[in-house]
């Protein structure tokens, strides 16, 4: 059965996975037990296990779609049941030996959980200074230090741990370890209290202190000193998958806002009759489609342009998280007080709003993404943009066939070509509204090229000037526009105009659309959103029907 059918009608009071049940679990700060049971019965973890190891994972877009469906209902379930094990799994499938991979696959296929213990409050995104250490001891290793704010740390069956294994400076000072929690000496791991959070309240965020915790030599994941490289490669997948997942909560939030606007009576009509409300809903719908198109291209690029993921993944994670959070903020203004209440027909909105907030900082912050982009921009500007061959049509063919994902083709090094953005150069800049957008984004790319080519060495590090960070920001917007133009391809429609208008708004300057054109586009998007909500169809690119 498809995951949507399994989750059932969210408004059915008899459904153990209804919005009411999800909200009640959130109030208790618990994972939705019925949800975990249902996903166990469905063997959901198989989505994270490669097909060669008995699972169903060989396409990034498939795992993203399955996770998106769960996040659409309950992000706590999505992270606490799913995404956290997926993140751990990606490190194991990237670097584990046969025995480690088989073992991890078996554990997941038996409904187990694997936590990814990377984070330490003292170091945050700064992995290079992570203090948790592993030192050789006899044939094995002794682990010492703290891990904090880690999903499922206490209840996971196994952990992927990121640990310093050399005091030398440089990128080879850390390694990864895969350990089973049942085998850890209890006296050397002290779990602290669960960390409470404003969102994701059902997720168990743990912290623990390891003190000379002995683990066997076979716990080393990949080669000694490869910890950072493994993470950089594995996280190209997870950081490309997350933007696609984040469309799920936004879909539900927009649906709630449309329902509310249609139902709420005031001034002798409904809120949906108010032009400003219509425009806000239309803009959020365009934002959702922009995120979906950009993330769909990033997911396909994992298979088709793996050498470009060093730029595509951080760009997607950076921009989409901001768009999603901004859209939530806009929708909040439509729902008014109902966006604030923790109960009632729209109580889900505030939960989703709180749950989605970590998108901008967890699993790499937006600033850290910019810092990953900056050193790559000057070279791409000088040698790639406007010169490289455009990406093949297949990169934009959402739902089209894909070769199985080959993790060996993902590299931790700098990206040398940028064919997605190069596709922009091939678009026709004529006098049609789409053509005018093409001209605007091509102009933005030319300007970016000149400015990025001139970046000073000090501007491609963390100490870069704000102006350099702004270039990285503009780059992601132009890349997203290239992705959207590619996804709509030869069939541009009014929705694409809405998407490009929203992206253009992030570049600033004079808008491309005339006021009357924008009003027409927004009316179209508003009508389409209402139609889809009434038909129980998704608001994403698939427009698929869902139970309700
Ligand atoms: C719900 C939730 C679940 C989580 N689950 C896990 C998990 O399972 N495993 C795990 O390991 N961690 C997990 N985390 C932790 C999460 O990954 C961290 O929050 C994240 O790594 C960011 O660290 P930080 O928030 O401490 O930010 P910091 O890195 O301390 O950032 C502080 C500030 O510095 C800026 N900054 C950081 N790096 C740079 C840079 N390179 N250049 C410029 N500016 C920078 C940031 O933008 C920010 O403004 C989870 C967090 C949450 C909220």
Coordinates of C-alpha atoms and ligand atoms in Angstrom, one line a residue:
X1 CA 0.0 0.0 0.0
X2 CA 1.3 3.5 -0.8
X3 CA 2.4 5.5 2.2
X4 CA -0.3 8.1 1.8
X5 CA -3.1 5.5 2.0
X6 CA -1.3 4.0 5.0
X7 CA -1.3 7.4 6.8
X8 CA -5.0 7.7 6.0
X9 CA -7.3 10.7 6.3
X10 CA -5.9 13.2 8.7
X11 CA -9.3 14.6 9.6
X12 CA -10.8 11.2 10.4
X13 CA -11.2 11.1 14.2
X14 CA -11.0 7.3 14.1
X15 CA -7.6 7.4 12.4
X16 CA -4.8 6.7 14.9
X17 CA -2.6 9.0 12.7
X18 CA -5.1 11.9 12.5
X19 CA -4.0 15.5 13.1
X20 CA -5.7 15.3 16.5
X21 CA -3.6 12.3 17.4
X22 CA -0.4 13.9 16.1
X23 CA -1.1 17.0 18.1
X24 CA -1.9 15.1 21.2
X25 CA 1.4 13.2 21.0
X26 CA 3.2 16.6 20.5
X27 CA 1.5 18.0 23.7
X28 CA 2.8 14.9 25.6
X29 CA 6.2 15.5 24.0
X30 CA 6.1 11.9 22.7
X31 CA 6.7 10.3 19.4
X32 CA 3.4 9.1 17.9
X33 CA 3.5 5.5 19.0
X34 CA 0.8 4.4 16.6
X35 CA 2.7 6.0 13.8
X36 CA 5.9 4.2 14.7
X37 CA 4.0 0.9 14.8
X38 CA 2.4 1.5 11.5
X39 CA 5.8 2.3 9.8
X40 CA 7.3 -0.7 11.5
X41 CA 4.5 -2.9 10.1
X42 CA 5.0 -1.4 6.7
X43 CA 8.8 -2.0 6.9
X44 CA 9.4 1.7 6.2
X45 CA 13.1 1.4 7.1
X46 CA 13.6 -0.5 3.9
X47 CA 13.4 2.8 2.1
X48 CA 16.8 3.7 3.6
X49 CA 18.5 0.4 2.8
X50 CA 20.1 -0.1 -0.6
X51 CA 18.4 -2.7 -2.8
X52 CA 21.6 -4.7 -3.0
X53 CA 21.3 -5.2 0.8
X54 CA 17.6 -6.2 0.7
X55 CA 16.0 -2.7 0.9
X56 CA 14.2 -0.4 -1.5
X57 CA 16.8 2.4 -1.8
X58 CA 18.2 3.0 -5.2
X59 CA 16.7 6.4 -6.1
X60 CA 17.0 9.6 -4.1
X61 CA 13.7 10.9 -5.4
X62 CA 11.9 7.8 -4.1
X63 CA 13.2 8.0 -0.6
X64 CA 12.5 11.8 -0.6
X65 CA 8.9 11.2 -1.7
X66 CA 8.3 8.6 1.0
X67 CA 9.9 10.7 3.7
X68 CA 8.0 13.8 2.5
X69 CA 4.7 11.9 2.9
X70 CA 5.5 11.2 6.6
X71 CA 6.8 14.8 7.2
X72 CA 3.5 16.0 5.7
X73 CA 1.7 14.4 8.5
X74 CA 4.2 14.7 11.4
X75 CA 7.7 16.0 11.1
X76 CA 8.6 14.4 14.5
X77 CA 7.8 11.0 13.0
X78 CA 9.6 12.0 9.8
X79 CA 12.8 12.8 11.7
X80 CA 12.6 10.6 14.7
X81 CA 11.5 7.5 12.9
X82 CA 13.1 8.1 9.5
X83 CA 15.4 10.9 8.5
X84 CA 17.8 10.3 11.4
X85 CA 18.4 6.7 10.4
X86 CA 18.7 7.7 6.8
X87 CA 21.5 10.2 7.6
X88 CA 23.4 7.5 9.6
X89 CA 22.8 4.9 6.9
X90 CA 24.3 7.2 4.2
X91 CA 27.6 7.3 6.0
X92 CA 27.5 3.5 6.4
X93 CA 26.7 2.8 2.7
X94 CA 29.3 5.4 1.7
X95 CA 32.2 3.9 3.7
X96 CA 31.3 0.8 5.6
X97 CA 32.9 -2.6 4.8
X98 CA 30.7 -5.5 3.7
X99 CA 30.2 -6.8 7.2
X100 CA 29.2 -3.3 8.6
X101 CA 26.8 -2.7 5.7
X102 CA 25.2 -6.1 6.0
X103 CA 24.9 -5.7 9.7
X104 CA 23.4 -2.1 9.5
X105 CA 21.0 -3.2 6.8
X106 CA 19.8 -6.1 8.9
X107 CA 19.3 -3.9 11.9
X108 CA 17.2 -1.4 9.9
X109 CA 15.2 -4.1 8.2
X110 CA 14.4 -5.4 11.6
X111 CA 12.9 -2.0 12.5
X112 CA 16.0 -0.8 14.4
X113 CA 17.3 2.7 14.6
X114 CA 20.7 4.2 14.0
X115 CA 21.6 7.6 15.4
X116 CA 24.1 10.0 13.8
X117 CA 26.1 11.4 16.7
X118 CA 28.1 14.2 15.2
X119 CA 27.1 17.3 17.0
X120 CA 28.8 18.8 20.1
X121 CA 27.4 22.1 21.5
X122 CA 30.9 23.5 21.8
X123 CA 31.6 23.2 18.1
X124 CA 28.3 23.2 16.2
X125 CA 28.8 23.2 12.5
X126 CA 32.5 23.4 13.0
X127 CA 33.2 19.7 12.6
X128 CA 36.9 20.3 12.1
X129 CA 37.2 21.2 15.8
X130 CA 35.0 18.4 17.2
X131 CA 36.5 17.4 20.5
X132 CA 35.0 13.9 21.0
X133 CA 38.0 11.6 20.6
X134 CA 38.9 8.0 19.9
X135 CA 42.3 6.8 20.8
X136 CA 43.8 3.4 20.0
X137 CA 43.8 0.9 22.9
X138 CA 45.2 -2.6 22.4
X139 CA 43.3 -3.9 19.4
X140 CA 40.4 -1.5 19.7
X141 CA 39.5 2.1 20.6
X142 CA 38.6 4.1 23.6
X143 CA 35.9 6.8 23.0
X144 CA 35.8 9.9 25.2
X145 CA 33.9 13.2 25.1
X146 CA 30.4 14.6 24.7
X147 CA 27.8 14.3 22.0
X148 CA 24.8 16.6 22.3
X149 CA 21.5 17.3 20.6
X150 CA 21.4 14.0 18.9
X151 CA 18.2 12.5 17.7
X152 CA 17.5 9.1 19.2
X153 CA 20.9 9.0 21.0
X154 CA 19.5 7.0 23.9
X155 CA 17.0 4.7 22.1
X156 CA 19.0 3.9 19.0
X157 CA 20.3 0.3 18.4
X158 CA 23.5 1.6 16.9
X159 CA 25.4 4.9 16.6
X160 CA 27.5 6.4 13.9
X161 CA 30.0 8.6 15.9
X162 CA 32.3 11.3 14.6
X163 CA 35.5 11.4 16.6
X164 CA 38.9 13.0 16.5
X165 CA 41.6 10.4 15.9
X166 CA 44.6 12.7 15.4
X167 CA 45.7 15.9 17.0
X168 CA 47.2 17.2 13.7
X169 CA 45.5 20.1 12.0
X170 CA 43.9 19.5 8.7
X171 CA 40.9 17.6 7.3
X172 CA 42.2 14.1 8.2
X173 CA 42.0 14.5 11.9
X174 CA 38.7 12.7 12.4
X175 CA 37.2 9.3 11.8
X176 CA 33.8 7.7 12.0
X177 CA 32.8 4.7 14.1
X178 CA 29.8 2.4 13.9
X179 CA 28.9 0.9 17.3
X180 CA 26.0 -1.1 18.6
X181 CA 24.6 0.4 21.7
X182 CA 23.9 -2.9 23.4
X183 CA 27.6 -3.8 23.3
X184 CA 28.8 -0.6 24.9
X185 CA 30.1 -0.9 28.5
X186 CA 27.3 0.8 30.6
X187 CA 29.7 2.3 33.1
X188 CA 31.5 4.3 30.4
X189 CA 28.5 6.0 28.8
X190 CA 26.5 8.5 30.9
X191 CA 23.3 9.7 29.3
X192 CA 22.2 13.2 30.3
X193 CA 18.6 14.3 30.4
X194 CA 16.7 14.5 27.2
X195 CA 17.0 18.0 25.7
X196 CA 13.7 19.9 25.5
X197 CA 13.1 21.9 22.3
X198 CA 10.4 24.3 21.1
X199 CA 9.7 22.2 18.0
X200 CA 10.1 18.6 17.2
X201 CA 8.9 18.0 20.8
X202 CA 8.3 14.3 20.2
X203 CA 11.8 13.7 19.1
X204 CA 14.2 12.4 21.7
X205 CA 17.2 14.8 21.5
X206 CA 19.8 13.2 23.6
X207 CA 23.2 14.0 25.1
X208 CA 25.8 11.7 26.5
X209 CA 29.3 11.7 28.0
X210 CA 31.6 8.9 27.0
X211 CA 34.6 8.1 29.3
X212 CA 37.1 5.7 27.9
X213 CA 34.4 3.7 26.3
X214 CA 36.0 0.6 24.8
X215 CA 34.9 -0.4 21.3
X216 CA 36.5 -3.0 19.0
X217 CA 38.8 -2.2 16.1
X218 CA 36.1 -3.3 13.6
X219 CA 34.0 -0.3 14.8
X220 CA 36.1 2.1 12.6
X221 CA 33.9 3.1 9.6
X222 CA 36.0 3.6 6.5
X223 CA 39.7 4.5 6.7
X224 CA 41.4 6.2 9.6
X225 CA 41.2 10.0 9.1
X226 CA 38.4 9.7 6.5
X227 CA 35.7 10.9 8.8
X228 CA 35.2 14.3 7.3
X229 CA 35.5 13.1 3.7
X230 CA 32.8 10.4 4.3
X231 CA 30.5 13.0 5.9
X232 CA 31.1 15.5 3.0
X233 CA 30.1 12.8 0.5
X234 CA 27.3 11.2 2.4
X235 CA 25.8 14.6 3.3
X236 CA 25.5 15.6 -0.3
X237 CA 22.7 13.0 -0.5
X238 CA 21.0 13.9 2.8
X239 CA 21.3 17.7 2.1
X240 CA 19.8 17.2 -1.3
X241 CA 17.0 15.0 0.1
X242 CA 16.0 17.3 2.9
X243 CA 14.8 20.2 0.7
X244 CA 12.4 17.8 -1.0
X245 CA 11.2 16.6 2.3
X246 CA 10.5 20.1 3.5
X247 CA 7.9 20.5 0.8
X248 CA 5.7 18.1 2.9
X249 CA 5.1 20.3 6.0
X250 CA 4.7 23.3 3.7
X251 CA 2.0 21.5 1.7
X252 CA 0.0 20.7 4.8
X253 CA 0.5 24.3 6.1
X254 CA -0.7 25.8 2.8
X255 CA -3.7 23.4 2.7
X256 CA -4.7 24.4 6.3
X257 CA -4.4 28.1 5.3
X258 CA -6.5 27.6 2.2
X259 CA -9.1 25.7 4.2
X260 CA -9.1 28.4 6.8
X261 CA -9.5 31.2 4.2
X262 CA -12.4 29.4 2.6
X263 CA -14.2 28.8 5.9
X264 CA -13.5 31.9 7.9
X265 CA -16.4 34.3 7.5
X266 CA -15.8 38.0 8.0
X267 CA -16.9 41.4 6.5
X268 CA -19.9 39.6 5.0
X269 CA -17.8 37.1 2.9
X270 CA -14.9 34.8 3.5
X271 CA -11.2 35.5 4.1
X272 CA -10.6 34.0 0.7
X273 CA -12.5 36.8 -0.9
X274 CA -9.9 39.3 0.3
X275 CA -7.4 40.1 -2.5
X276 CA -4.5 40.3 -0.1
X277 CA -5.3 36.9 1.3
X278 CA -5.6 35.5 -2.2
X279 CA -2.2 37.0 -3.1
X280 CA -0.5 35.7 0.0
X281 CA -1.8 32.1 -0.6
X282 CA -0.8 32.4 -4.3
X283 CA 2.7 33.5 -3.3
X284 CA 3.2 30.7 -0.8
X285 CA 2.0 28.2 -3.5
X286 CA 4.6 29.6 -5.9
X287 CA 7.2 29.3 -3.2
X288 CA 6.3 25.6 -2.6
X289 CA 6.6 24.9 -6.3
X290 CA 9.9 26.7 -6.5
X291 CA 11.3 24.5 -3.6
X292 CA 9.9 21.4 -5.3
X293 CA 11.4 22.2 -8.6
X294 CA 14.8 23.1 -7.2
X295 CA 14.9 20.0 -5.0
X296 CA 13.7 17.7 -7.8
X297 CA 16.7 18.8 -9.9
X298 CA 19.1 18.4 -6.9
X299 CA 17.8 14.8 -6.4
X300 CA 18.2 14.0 -10.1
X301 CA 21.6 15.6 -10.1
X302 CA 22.8 13.1 -7.5
X303 CA 22.3 10.4 -10.1
X304 CA 23.2 12.3 -13.3
X305 CA 25.6 15.0 -12.2
X306 CA 27.3 13.6 -9.1
X307 CA 30.4 15.7 -9.6
X308 CA 28.3 18.8 -9.3
X309 CA 26.8 17.9 -5.9
X310 CA 29.4 19.8 -4.0
X311 CA 27.7 23.0 -5.1
X312 CA 24.2 21.8 -5.8
X313 CA 23.5 20.2 -2.4
X314 CA 24.6 23.2 -0.2
X315 CA 22.9 25.6 -2.6
X316 CA 19.6 23.7 -2.4
X317 CA 19.8 23.3 1.4
X318 CA 20.6 27.0 1.8
X319 CA 17.9 28.6 -0.3
X320 CA 15.0 26.2 0.1
X321 CA 15.1 26.3 3.9
X322 CA 14.8 30.1 3.8
X323 CA 11.9 30.0 1.2
X324 CA 10.0 27.4 3.3
X325 CA 10.4 29.4 6.5
X326 CA 9.4 32.6 4.8
X327 CA 6.3 30.9 3.3
X328 CA 5.3 29.7 6.8
X329 CA 5.6 33.2 8.1
X330 CA 3.4 34.5 5.3
X331 CA 0.8 31.8 5.9
X332 CA 0.8 32.7 9.6
X333 CA -0.5 36.1 8.6
X334 CA -3.4 34.4 6.8
X335 CA -4.4 32.2 9.7
X336 CA -4.0 35.0 12.3
X337 CA -4.8 33.8 15.8
X338 CA -5.5 30.3 14.5
X339 CA -1.8 30.0 13.6
X340 CA -1.0 30.5 17.3
X341 CA -3.5 28.2 19.0
X342 CA -2.3 24.7 19.9
X343 CA -5.7 23.2 19.5
X344 CA -8.7 23.3 17.2
X345 CA -9.1 22.7 13.5
X346 CA -5.9 24.5 12.6
X347 CA -3.8 23.6 15.6
X348 CA -1.5 21.6 13.3
X349 CA -0.2 24.8 11.8
X350 CA 1.7 26.0 14.9
X351 CA 3.2 22.5 15.4
X352 CA 4.4 22.4 11.8
X353 CA 5.8 25.9 12.1
X354 CA 7.8 25.0 15.2
X355 CA 8.9 21.6 13.7
X356 CA 10.2 23.1 10.5
X357 CA 12.2 25.8 12.1
X358 CA 15.4 23.7 12.4
X359 CA 15.5 23.5 8.6
X360 CA 17.7 26.6 8.6
X361 CA 20.3 25.4 11.0
X362 CA 20.1 21.7 11.7
X363 CA 22.1 19.3 9.5
X364 CA 24.3 22.2 8.4
X365 CA 23.3 25.9 8.9
X366 CA 22.6 28.2 6.1
X367 CA 25.8 30.2 6.8
X368 CA 27.9 27.1 6.7
X369 CA 26.3 26.3 3.3
X370 CA 27.4 29.7 2.1
X371 CA 30.9 29.0 3.4
X372 CA 30.9 25.8 1.4
X373 CA 29.8 27.7 -1.8
X374 CA 32.2 30.6 -1.6
X375 CA 35.5 29.0 -2.4
X376 CA 33.9 27.3 -5.5
X377 CA 32.3 30.4 -7.0
X378 CA 35.4 32.2 -8.4
X379 CA 36.6 29.2 -10.4
X380 CA 33.1 28.4 -11.6
X381 CA 32.6 32.0 -12.6
X382 CA 35.8 32.1 -14.6
X383 CA 35.7 28.7 -16.2
X384 CA 32.1 27.3 -16.2
X385 CA 29.1 29.6 -16.1
X386 CA 27.9 30.7 -19.5
X387 CA 30.6 28.5 -21.1
X388 CA 29.9 24.9 -19.9
X389 CA 27.6 22.6 -21.8
X390 CA 24.0 22.8 -20.4
X391 CA 22.8 19.9 -18.3
X392 CA 21.0 17.1 -20.2
X393 CA 17.2 17.3 -20.4
X394 CA 17.1 14.2 -18.2
X395 CA 18.3 16.3 -15.2
X396 CA 15.0 18.3 -15.3
X397 CA 12.7 15.4 -16.3
X398 CA 11.0 15.0 -12.9
X399 CA 9.9 11.4 -12.3
X400 CA 11.8 10.3 -15.4
X401 CA 14.0 7.2 -15.4
X402 CA 17.3 7.3 -13.4
X403 CA 20.2 5.0 -13.1
X404 CA 20.6 3.6 -9.5
X405 CA 22.4 6.0 -7.2
X406 CA 26.1 5.3 -7.2
X407 CA 27.7 6.7 -4.0
X408 CA 31.2 6.1 -5.3
X409 CA 30.7 8.9 -7.8
X410 CA 30.1 11.6 -5.2
X411 CA 33.3 13.4 -4.3
X412 CA 34.3 15.7 -1.4
X413 CA 36.4 18.0 -3.7
X414 CA 35.5 21.2 -5.4
X415 CA 33.0 21.3 -8.2
X416 CA 34.5 22.0 -11.6
X417 CA 31.4 22.3 -13.8
X418 CA 28.0 23.8 -13.2
X419 CA 25.8 22.5 -16.0
X420 CA 22.5 23.3 -14.3
X421 CA 23.2 27.0 -14.2
X422 CA 24.8 26.7 -17.7
X423 CA 21.4 25.6 -19.0
X424 CA 20.2 29.2 -18.3
X425 CA 22.4 30.5 -21.1
X426 CA 20.5 28.4 -23.7
X427 CA 17.1 29.7 -22.8
X428 CA 15.5 32.2 -25.2
X429 CA 15.3 35.8 -23.9
X430 CA 12.4 37.0 -26.0
X431 CA 9.6 39.5 -25.2
X432 CA 7.2 37.0 -23.6
X433 CA 7.0 37.1 -19.8
X434 CA 9.1 33.9 -19.6
X435 CA 11.6 35.4 -22.0
X436 CA 11.8 38.6 -19.9
X437 CA 12.5 36.5 -16.8
X438 CA 15.2 34.6 -18.8
X439 CA 16.8 37.9 -19.7
X440 CA 16.7 39.1 -16.1
X441 CA 18.3 35.9 -14.7
X442 CA 20.9 35.7 -17.5
X443 CA 21.8 39.3 -16.6
X444 CA 22.1 38.4 -13.0
X445 CA 24.4 35.5 -13.9
X446 CA 26.6 37.8 -16.0
X447 CA 26.9 40.2 -13.1
X448 CA 27.5 37.3 -10.7
X449 CA 30.3 36.0 -13.0
X450 CA 32.0 39.3 -13.0
X451 CA 31.7 39.8 -9.2
X452 CA 32.6 36.2 -8.2
X453 CA 35.6 36.1 -10.5
X454 CA 36.9 39.1 -8.6
X455 CA 36.4 37.7 -5.1
X456 CA 39.5 38.2 -2.9
X457 CA 41.1 35.2 -1.2
X458 CA 39.8 36.5 2.2
X459 CA 36.3 36.5 0.7
X460 CA 36.1 32.8 0.2
X461 CA 36.5 31.9 3.9
X462 CA 34.4 32.2 6.9
X463 CA 35.8 35.7 7.4
X464 CA 34.3 36.8 4.1
X465 CA 32.7 40.3 3.9
X466 CA 28.9 40.4 3.9
X467 CA 29.0 41.4 0.2
X468 CA 30.6 38.0 -0.6
X469 CA 28.0 36.2 1.4
X470 CA 25.4 38.1 -0.6
X471 CA 26.9 36.8 -3.8
X472 CA 26.6 33.2 -2.6
X473 CA 22.9 34.0 -1.8
X474 CA 22.3 35.4 -5.3
X475 CA 24.0 32.4 -6.9
X476 CA 21.5 30.1 -5.2
X477 CA 18.6 32.1 -6.5
X478 CA 19.8 32.1 -10.1
X479 CA 20.5 28.3 -9.8
X480 CA 17.0 27.8 -8.5
X481 CA 15.6 29.8 -11.5
X482 CA 17.7 27.7 -13.9
X483 CA 16.3 24.6 -12.3
X484 CA 12.7 25.8 -12.5
X485 CA 13.1 26.8 -16.2
X486 CA 14.5 23.4 -16.9
X487 CA 11.7 21.5 -15.0
X488 CA 8.9 23.4 -16.9
X489 CA 11.0 23.1 -20.1
X490 CA 9.0 23.3 -23.3
X491 CA 5.7 23.6 -21.4
X492 CA 6.0 26.8 -19.5
X493 CA 2.7 27.9 -17.9
X494 CA 1.3 30.5 -15.6
X495 CA 2.6 28.7 -12.5
X496 CA 6.1 29.0 -13.7
X497 CA 5.7 32.7 -14.0
X498 CA 4.7 32.7 -10.3
X499 CA 7.7 30.7 -9.4
X500 CA 10.1 32.9 -11.3
X501 CA 8.4 36.1 -9.9
X502 CA 9.1 34.9 -6.4
X503 CA 12.7 34.0 -7.1
X504 CA 13.2 37.3 -8.9
X505 CA 11.8 39.0 -5.8
X506 CA 14.8 37.6 -3.8
X507 CA 17.2 39.2 -6.3
X508 CA 15.7 42.6 -5.7
X509 CA 15.5 45.4 -8.3
X510 CA 12.7 46.2 -10.6
X511 CA 10.2 43.3 -11.0
X512 CA 9.8 41.6 -14.4
X513 CA 6.0 41.3 -14.3
X514 CA 3.8 44.3 -14.8
X515 CA 1.2 44.8 -12.0
X516 CA -1.6 43.4 -14.1
X517 CA 0.5 40.4 -15.1
X518 CA 1.3 39.6 -11.5
X519 CA -2.3 40.0 -10.5
X520 CA -3.3 37.5 -13.3
X521 CA -0.6 35.0 -12.2
X522 CA -1.6 35.2 -8.5
X523 CA -5.3 34.8 -9.3
X524 CA -4.4 31.7 -11.4
X525 CA -2.3 30.2 -8.6
X526 CA -4.9 31.0 -5.9
X527 CA -7.7 29.3 -8.0
X528 CA -5.4 26.3 -8.6
X529 CA -4.6 26.0 -4.9
X530 CA -8.3 26.1 -4.0
X531 CA -9.1 23.5 -6.7
X532 CA -6.4 21.1 -5.4
X533 CA -7.4 21.5 -1.8
X534 CA -11.1 20.8 -2.7
X535 CA -10.0 17.7 -4.8
X536 CA -7.6 16.5 -2.0
X537 CA -4.7 16.8 -4.3
X538 CA -1.1 17.6 -3.3
X539 CA 0.1 21.2 -3.9
X540 CA 3.5 20.0 -5.1
X541 CA 4.5 19.3 -8.7
X542 CA 2.9 15.8 -8.6
X543 CA -0.6 17.2 -7.9
X544 CA -1.4 13.6 -6.8
X545 CA -4.6 12.8 -5.0
X546 CA -4.3 11.9 -1.3
X547 CA -6.8 10.5 1.3
X548 CA -9.0 13.1 2.9
Ligands
LIG1 C1 15.6 18.8 16.0 C2 17.1 18.7 15.9 C3 17.7 17.4 15.6 C4 19.0 17.2 15.6 N1 19.5 16.0 15.4 C5 20.9 15.8 15.3 C6 21.4 14.5 15.2 O1 20.7 13.5 15.0 N2 22.8 14.3 15.1 C7 23.6 15.4 15.3 O2 24.8 15.2 15.2 N3 23.1 16.7 15.5 C8 21.8 16.9 15.5 N4 21.3 18.1 15.7 C9 22.2 19.2 15.9 C10 22.3 20.1 14.6 O3 22.9 19.3 13.6 C11 23.1 21.3 15.0 O4 22.1 22.2 15.5 C12 23.7 21.9 13.8 O5 24.9 21.1 13.5 C13 24.1 23.3 13.9 O6 24.9 23.5 15.1 P1 24.6 24.7 16.0 O7 23.2 25.0 16.0 O8 25.3 24.4 17.3 O9 25.2 26.0 15.3 P2 26.7 26.6 15.3 O10 27.5 25.9 14.3 O11 27.2 26.7 16.7 O12 26.3 28.0 14.8 C14 26.3 29.2 15.5 C15 26.3 30.4 14.6 O13 27.5 30.4 13.8 C16 27.2 30.4 12.4 N5 28.1 29.5 11.8 C17 28.3 28.2 12.0 N6 29.2 27.7 11.2 C18 29.6 28.7 10.4 C19 30.5 28.8 9.3 N7 31.2 27.7 8.9 N8 30.7 29.9 8.7 C20 30.0 31.0 9.1 N9 29.1 31.0 10.2 C21 28.9 29.8 10.8 C22 25.8 29.8 12.3 O14 25.1 30.3 11.2 C23 25.2 30.4 13.6 O15 24.8 31.7 13.4 C24 19.9 18.3 15.8 C25 19.4 19.6 16.0 C26 18.0 19.8 16.0 C27 17.5 21.1 16.3

